[in-house]
XYZ file of C-alpha atoms in Angstrom:
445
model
C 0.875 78.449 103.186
C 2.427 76.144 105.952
C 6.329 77.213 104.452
C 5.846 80.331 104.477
C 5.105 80.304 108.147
C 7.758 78.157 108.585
C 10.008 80.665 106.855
C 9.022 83.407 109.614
C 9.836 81.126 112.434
C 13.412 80.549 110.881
C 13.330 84.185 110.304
C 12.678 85.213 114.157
C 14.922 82.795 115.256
C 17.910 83.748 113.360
C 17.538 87.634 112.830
C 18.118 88.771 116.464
C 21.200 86.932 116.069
C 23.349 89.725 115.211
C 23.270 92.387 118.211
C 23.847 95.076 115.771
C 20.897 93.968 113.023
C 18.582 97.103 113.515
C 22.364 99.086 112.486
C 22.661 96.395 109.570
C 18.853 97.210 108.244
C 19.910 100.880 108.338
C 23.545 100.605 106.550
C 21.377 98.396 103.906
C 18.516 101.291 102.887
C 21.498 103.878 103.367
C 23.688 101.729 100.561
C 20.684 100.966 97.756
C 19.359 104.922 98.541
C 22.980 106.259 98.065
C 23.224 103.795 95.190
C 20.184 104.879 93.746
C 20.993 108.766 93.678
C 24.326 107.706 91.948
C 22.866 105.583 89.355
C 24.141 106.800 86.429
C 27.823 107.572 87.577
C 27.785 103.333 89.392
C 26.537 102.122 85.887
C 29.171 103.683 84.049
C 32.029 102.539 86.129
C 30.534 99.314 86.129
C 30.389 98.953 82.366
C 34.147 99.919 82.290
C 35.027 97.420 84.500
C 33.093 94.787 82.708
C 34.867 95.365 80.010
C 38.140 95.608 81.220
C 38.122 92.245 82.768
C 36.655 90.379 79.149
C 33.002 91.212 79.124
C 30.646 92.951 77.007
C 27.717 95.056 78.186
C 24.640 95.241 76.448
C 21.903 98.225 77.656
C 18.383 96.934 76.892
C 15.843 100.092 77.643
C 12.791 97.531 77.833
C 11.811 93.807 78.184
C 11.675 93.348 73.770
C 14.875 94.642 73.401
C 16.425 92.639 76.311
C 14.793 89.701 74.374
C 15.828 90.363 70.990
C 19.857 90.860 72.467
C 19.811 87.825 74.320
C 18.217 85.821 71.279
C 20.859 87.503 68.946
C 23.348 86.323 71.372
C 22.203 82.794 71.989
C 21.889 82.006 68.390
C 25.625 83.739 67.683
C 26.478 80.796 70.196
C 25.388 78.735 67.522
C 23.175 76.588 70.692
C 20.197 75.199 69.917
C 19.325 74.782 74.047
C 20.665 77.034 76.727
C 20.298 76.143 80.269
C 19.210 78.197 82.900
C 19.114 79.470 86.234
C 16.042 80.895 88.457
C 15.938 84.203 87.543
C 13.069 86.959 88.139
C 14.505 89.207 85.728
C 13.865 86.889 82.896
C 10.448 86.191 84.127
C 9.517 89.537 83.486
C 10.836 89.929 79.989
C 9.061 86.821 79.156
C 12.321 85.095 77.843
C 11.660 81.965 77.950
C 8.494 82.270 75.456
C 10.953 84.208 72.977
C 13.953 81.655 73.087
C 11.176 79.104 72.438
C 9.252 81.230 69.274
C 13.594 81.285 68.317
C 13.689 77.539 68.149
C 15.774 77.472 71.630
C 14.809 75.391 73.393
C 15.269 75.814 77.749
C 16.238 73.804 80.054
C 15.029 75.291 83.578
C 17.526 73.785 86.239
C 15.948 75.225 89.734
C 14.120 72.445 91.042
C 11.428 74.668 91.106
C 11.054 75.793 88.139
C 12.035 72.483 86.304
C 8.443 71.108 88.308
C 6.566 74.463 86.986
C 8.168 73.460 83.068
C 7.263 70.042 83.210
C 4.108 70.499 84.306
C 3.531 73.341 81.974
C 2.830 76.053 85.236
C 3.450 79.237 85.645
C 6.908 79.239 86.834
C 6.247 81.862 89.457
C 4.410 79.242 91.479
C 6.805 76.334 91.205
C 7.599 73.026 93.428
C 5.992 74.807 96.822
C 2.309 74.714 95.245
C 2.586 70.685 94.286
C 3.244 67.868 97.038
C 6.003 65.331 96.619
C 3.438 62.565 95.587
C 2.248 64.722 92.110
C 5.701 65.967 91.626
C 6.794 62.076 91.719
C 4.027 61.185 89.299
C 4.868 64.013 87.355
C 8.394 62.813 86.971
C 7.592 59.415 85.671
C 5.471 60.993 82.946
C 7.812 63.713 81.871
C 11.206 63.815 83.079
C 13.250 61.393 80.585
C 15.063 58.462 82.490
C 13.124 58.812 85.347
C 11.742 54.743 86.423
C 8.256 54.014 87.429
C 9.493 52.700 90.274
C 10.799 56.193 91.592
C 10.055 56.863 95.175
C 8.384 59.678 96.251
C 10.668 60.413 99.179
C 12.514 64.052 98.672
C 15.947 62.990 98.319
C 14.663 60.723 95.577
C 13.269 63.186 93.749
C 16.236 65.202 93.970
C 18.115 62.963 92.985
C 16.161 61.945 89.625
C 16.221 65.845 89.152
C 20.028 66.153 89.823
C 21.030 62.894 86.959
C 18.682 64.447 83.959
C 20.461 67.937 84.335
C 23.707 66.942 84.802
C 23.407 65.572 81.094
C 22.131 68.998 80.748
C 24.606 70.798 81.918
C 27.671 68.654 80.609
C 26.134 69.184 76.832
C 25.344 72.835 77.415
C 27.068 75.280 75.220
C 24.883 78.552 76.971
C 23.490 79.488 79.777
C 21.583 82.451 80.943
C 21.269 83.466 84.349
C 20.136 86.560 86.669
C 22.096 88.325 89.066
C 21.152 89.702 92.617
C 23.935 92.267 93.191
C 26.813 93.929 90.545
C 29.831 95.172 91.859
C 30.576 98.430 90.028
C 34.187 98.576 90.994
C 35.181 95.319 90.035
C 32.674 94.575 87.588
C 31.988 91.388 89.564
C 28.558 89.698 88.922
C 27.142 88.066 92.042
C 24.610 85.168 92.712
C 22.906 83.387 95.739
C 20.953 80.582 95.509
C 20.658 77.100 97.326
C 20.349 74.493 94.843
C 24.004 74.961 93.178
C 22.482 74.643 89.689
C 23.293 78.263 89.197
C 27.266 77.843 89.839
C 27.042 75.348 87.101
C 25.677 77.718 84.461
C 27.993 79.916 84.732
C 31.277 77.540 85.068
C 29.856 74.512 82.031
C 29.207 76.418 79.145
C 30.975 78.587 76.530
C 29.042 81.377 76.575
C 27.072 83.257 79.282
C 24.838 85.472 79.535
C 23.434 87.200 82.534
C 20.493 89.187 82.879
C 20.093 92.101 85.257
C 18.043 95.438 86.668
C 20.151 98.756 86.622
C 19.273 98.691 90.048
C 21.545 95.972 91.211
C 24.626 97.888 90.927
C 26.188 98.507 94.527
C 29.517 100.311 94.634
C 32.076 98.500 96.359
C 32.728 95.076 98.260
C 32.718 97.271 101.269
C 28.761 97.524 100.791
C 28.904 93.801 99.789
C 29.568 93.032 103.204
C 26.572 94.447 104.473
C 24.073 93.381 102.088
C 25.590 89.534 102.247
C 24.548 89.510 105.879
C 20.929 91.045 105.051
C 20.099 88.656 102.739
C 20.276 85.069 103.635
C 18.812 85.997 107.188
C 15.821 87.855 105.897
C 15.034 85.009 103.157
C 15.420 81.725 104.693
C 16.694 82.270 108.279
C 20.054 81.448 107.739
C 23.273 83.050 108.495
C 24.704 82.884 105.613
C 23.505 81.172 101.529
C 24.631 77.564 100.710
C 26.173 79.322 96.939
C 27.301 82.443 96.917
C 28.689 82.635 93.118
C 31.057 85.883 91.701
C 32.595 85.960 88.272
C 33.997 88.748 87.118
C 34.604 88.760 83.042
C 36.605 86.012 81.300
C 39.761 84.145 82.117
C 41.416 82.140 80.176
C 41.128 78.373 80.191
C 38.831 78.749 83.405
C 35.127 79.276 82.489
C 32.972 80.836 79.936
C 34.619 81.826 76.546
C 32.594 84.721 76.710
C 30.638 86.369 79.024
C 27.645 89.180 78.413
C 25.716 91.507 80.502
C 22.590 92.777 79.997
C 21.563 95.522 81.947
C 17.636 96.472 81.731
C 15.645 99.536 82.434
C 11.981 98.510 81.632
C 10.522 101.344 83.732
C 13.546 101.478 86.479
C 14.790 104.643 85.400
C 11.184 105.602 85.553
C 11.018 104.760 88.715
C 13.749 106.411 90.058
C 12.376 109.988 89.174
C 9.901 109.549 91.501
C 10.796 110.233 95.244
C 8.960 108.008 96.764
C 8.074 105.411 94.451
C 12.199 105.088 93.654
C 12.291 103.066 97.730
C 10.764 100.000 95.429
C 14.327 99.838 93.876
C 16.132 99.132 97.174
C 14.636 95.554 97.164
C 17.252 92.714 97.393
C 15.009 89.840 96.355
C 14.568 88.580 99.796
C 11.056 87.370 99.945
C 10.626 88.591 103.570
C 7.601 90.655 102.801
C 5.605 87.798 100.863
C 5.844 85.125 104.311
C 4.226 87.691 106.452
C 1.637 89.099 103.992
C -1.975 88.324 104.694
C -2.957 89.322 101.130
C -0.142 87.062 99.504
C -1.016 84.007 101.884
C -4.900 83.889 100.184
C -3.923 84.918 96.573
C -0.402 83.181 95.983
C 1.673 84.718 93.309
C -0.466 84.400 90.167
C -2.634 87.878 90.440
C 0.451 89.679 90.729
C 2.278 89.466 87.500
C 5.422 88.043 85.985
C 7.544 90.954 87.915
C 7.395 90.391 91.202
C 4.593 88.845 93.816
C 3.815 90.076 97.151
C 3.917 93.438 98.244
C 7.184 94.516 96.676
C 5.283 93.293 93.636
C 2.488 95.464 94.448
C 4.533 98.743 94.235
C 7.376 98.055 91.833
C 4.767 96.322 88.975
C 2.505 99.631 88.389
C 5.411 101.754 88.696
C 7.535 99.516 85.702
C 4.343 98.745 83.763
C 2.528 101.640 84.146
C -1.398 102.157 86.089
C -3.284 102.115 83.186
C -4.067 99.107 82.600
C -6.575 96.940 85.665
C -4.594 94.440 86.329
C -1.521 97.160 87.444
C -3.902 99.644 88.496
C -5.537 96.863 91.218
C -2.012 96.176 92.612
C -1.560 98.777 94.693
C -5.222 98.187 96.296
C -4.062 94.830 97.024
C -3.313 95.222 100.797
C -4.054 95.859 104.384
C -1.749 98.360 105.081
C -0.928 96.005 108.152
C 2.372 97.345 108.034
C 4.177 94.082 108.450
C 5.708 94.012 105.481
C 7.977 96.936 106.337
C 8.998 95.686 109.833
C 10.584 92.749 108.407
C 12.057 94.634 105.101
C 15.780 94.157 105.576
C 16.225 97.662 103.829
C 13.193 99.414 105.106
C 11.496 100.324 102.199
C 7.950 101.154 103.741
C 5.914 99.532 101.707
C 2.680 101.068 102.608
C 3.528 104.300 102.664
C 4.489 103.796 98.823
C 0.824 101.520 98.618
C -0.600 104.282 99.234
C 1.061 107.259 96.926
C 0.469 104.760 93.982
C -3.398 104.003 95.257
C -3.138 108.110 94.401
C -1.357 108.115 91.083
C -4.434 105.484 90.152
C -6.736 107.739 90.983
C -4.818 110.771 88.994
C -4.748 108.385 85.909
C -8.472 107.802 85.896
C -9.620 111.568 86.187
C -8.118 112.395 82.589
C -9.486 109.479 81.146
C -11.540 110.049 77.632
C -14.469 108.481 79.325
C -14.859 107.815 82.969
C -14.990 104.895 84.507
C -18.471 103.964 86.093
C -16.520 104.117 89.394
C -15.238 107.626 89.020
C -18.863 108.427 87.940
C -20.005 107.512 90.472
C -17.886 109.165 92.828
C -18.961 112.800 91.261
C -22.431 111.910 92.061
C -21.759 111.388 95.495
C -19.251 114.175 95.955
C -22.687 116.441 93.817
C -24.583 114.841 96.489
C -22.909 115.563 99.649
C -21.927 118.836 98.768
C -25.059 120.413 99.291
C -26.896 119.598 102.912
C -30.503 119.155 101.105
C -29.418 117.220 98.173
C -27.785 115.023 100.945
C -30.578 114.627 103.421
C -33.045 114.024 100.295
C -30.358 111.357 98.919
C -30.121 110.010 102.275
C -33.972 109.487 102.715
C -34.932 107.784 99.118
C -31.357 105.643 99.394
C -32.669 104.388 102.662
C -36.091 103.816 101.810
C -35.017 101.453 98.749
C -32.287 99.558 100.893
C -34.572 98.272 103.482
C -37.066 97.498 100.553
C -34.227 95.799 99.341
C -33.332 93.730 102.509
C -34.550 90.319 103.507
C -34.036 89.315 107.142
C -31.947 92.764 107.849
C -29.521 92.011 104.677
C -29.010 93.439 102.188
C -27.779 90.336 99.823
C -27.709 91.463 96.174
C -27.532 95.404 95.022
C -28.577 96.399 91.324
C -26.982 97.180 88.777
C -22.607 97.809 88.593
C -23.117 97.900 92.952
C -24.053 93.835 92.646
C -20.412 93.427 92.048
C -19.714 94.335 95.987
C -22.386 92.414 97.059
C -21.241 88.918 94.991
C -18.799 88.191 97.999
C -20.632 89.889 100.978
C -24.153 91.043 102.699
C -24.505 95.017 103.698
C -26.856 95.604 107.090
C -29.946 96.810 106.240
C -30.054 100.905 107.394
C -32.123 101.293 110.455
C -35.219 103.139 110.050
C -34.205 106.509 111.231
C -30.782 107.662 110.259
C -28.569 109.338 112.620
C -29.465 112.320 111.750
C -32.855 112.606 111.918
C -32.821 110.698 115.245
C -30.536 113.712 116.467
C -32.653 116.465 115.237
C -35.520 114.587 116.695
C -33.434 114.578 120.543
C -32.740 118.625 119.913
C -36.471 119.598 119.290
């Protein structure tokens, strides 16, 4: 993951830059937190001012309705392709699959994600995870007007990407896009990226249609000012985004004939209730936590779901999705509690303190379970064991007895049974002969 240590590098260099950062980090939590415990009164003023300035706001309380409103919308458009901007948000409702099943078809316009549609990836892994040599090859097979003689050198590439979505863009009559911050009093919608493909979503085509958490609602421009400087410093380095983007309803003659906002729950309000689960919501989308994560540097973003990746993935997916299911329930497991996640959290959510009240509501969720889990069984027969000396010292004699009957060379490669699944990726030690124990009895006599 050479660019994502070459994103903390740019990081260390440019966030001591400001004398008064440590100040900024604390303003930052102080905003989303106050935010957070004013939800409901921020949401409402934001939906008024929305309106007031031309806009319509649409309140989607999970991922199928926010599909089926932005699907009613596109096809009241009367478009038969929208394009679109990078956009997490719309990752996790799985929106482009039900604009496709709608006969919509989407045009990705992030270089990134363009690579992933092409190639038919998962678009959470994108350009980073192919060189420039299969994304060049890649455009001579798929991307229409691209020559066989197309170089492989970046600006190249960029260039064949920037000429087939300009067409795109020109002959666009929707676009959907996300959102990173919402200015309640203004009812200003407001987007960073570095590409500039987003900026021409929302100034091209007739309608728009962005798609946004309840938690990106911030009060004022006041707090805007803090939060711009957080940002761009904590996700690539730099003092300040190449495209900072703000529209704010519709104007006449100047934009989008229409403009839509749909605001989506999907677990957030969920979330909230819970006091220390609800520091997930503070995220800004800054990535900081994934380029110092150990975990994230091995696995990439696949095993984490179409919410988020990294650790902020790892505590705001079980809490939206629920721990019930393994795939959620494994999330909050996925970590070494290092801790340097939170250092470099521009809004200090401490991210293992939350790992670790989820690792509990896991546990919770698996007691009440119709039929436990061989895991949980097995826990009850140690905790049966150990709470009784002689069942433990009898427990402790047979259990090492079989292990070094077990062990070849003083390992202990393959265990039976459900316990072979820890062995499939290490060796145990083989017990010594006499257990502590007994070896300390043996001293007192």
């Amino acid at each position: 993951m050479r660019a994502g240590a070459a994103a903390v590098r740019e990081r260390r260099s440019a966030v001591p830059e400001p004398a008064d950062w440590e100040d900024l980090r604390e303003a930052g939590r102080a905003i989303k937190d106050g935010t957070l415990l004013g939800l409901d009164a921020h949401l409402a003023e934001l939906e008024r001012a929305v309106t007031e300035a031309g806009g319509r706001v649409h309140w989607a309380a999970d991922a199928a309705e926010a599909r089926r409103i932005v699907t009613g919308l596109v096809r009241a458009s009367g478009a038969a392709e929208v394009v679109k901007s990078t956009s997490s948000v719309t990752r996790e409702i799985g929106l482009n699959g039900a604009l496709a099943r709608a006969g919509v078809t989407v045009r990705e316009t992030g270089f990134g994600e363009l690579v992933a549609q092409l190639g038919e990836d998962d678009p959470a892994a994108g350009a980073p995870y192919r060189d420039r040599a299969r994304i060049r090859e890649l455009f001579v097979r798929r991307l229409p007007g691209a020559a066989g003689g197309l170089s492989d050198d970046p600006a190249a590439l960029a260039e064949a990407a920037r000429l087939h979505l300009r067409e795109r863009f020109l002959g666009a009559r929707a676009a959907v896009t996300g959102a990173n911050f919402l200015v309640a009093e203004t009812g200003t919608v407001v987007l960073l990226e570095s590409e500039g493909n987003a900026r021409m979503c929302l100034t091209l085509p007739d309608t728009l249609i962005s798609v946004a958490g309840i938690e990106k609602v911030v009060p004022t421009w006041a707090d805007m000012e803090v939060l711009l400087q957080l940002l761009p410093r904590s996700s690539s380095g730099a003092p300040m985004t190449p495209y900072v983007s703000s529209w704010t309803g519709v104007t006449p003659g100047d934009g989008p004939r229409e403009f839509h906002l749909v605001l989506l729950d999907n677990g957030r309000t969920k979330a909230l209730a819970d006091e220390v689960g609800r520091a997930a919501l503070r995220c800004i989308g800054c990535s900081a936590c994934l380029d110092v994560c150990p975990v994230y540097e091995r696995t990439g973003p696949a095993p984490y779901g179409p919410v988020r990746a990294g650790p902020i993935g790892a505590i705001l997916t079980p809490q939206l999705r629920g721990v019930e299911r393994a795939a959620e329930a494994s999330l909050p497991f996925a970590s070494t509690l290092c801790g340097a996640c939170a250092d470099v959290c521009p809004v200090k959510i401490d991210i293992p303190e939350v790992l670790v009240h989820l690792r509990g509501r896991v546990v919770e969720s698996r007691r009440h379970r119709p039929v436990p889990t061989p895991e949980l069984m097995l826990m009850r027969g140690l905790a049966w064991t150990m709470a009784d000396p002689r069942r433990y010292e009898a427990a402790l004699r047979r259990g090492t007895r079989w292990a070094r009957l077990m062990s070849r060379g003083g390992r202990i490669r393959r265990l039976p049974g459900l316990l072979g699944k820890w062995t499939e990726a290490r060796d145990l030690p083989a017990p010594p002969p006499e257990t502590f124990r007994a070896w300390w009895s043996r001293r007192r006599r």
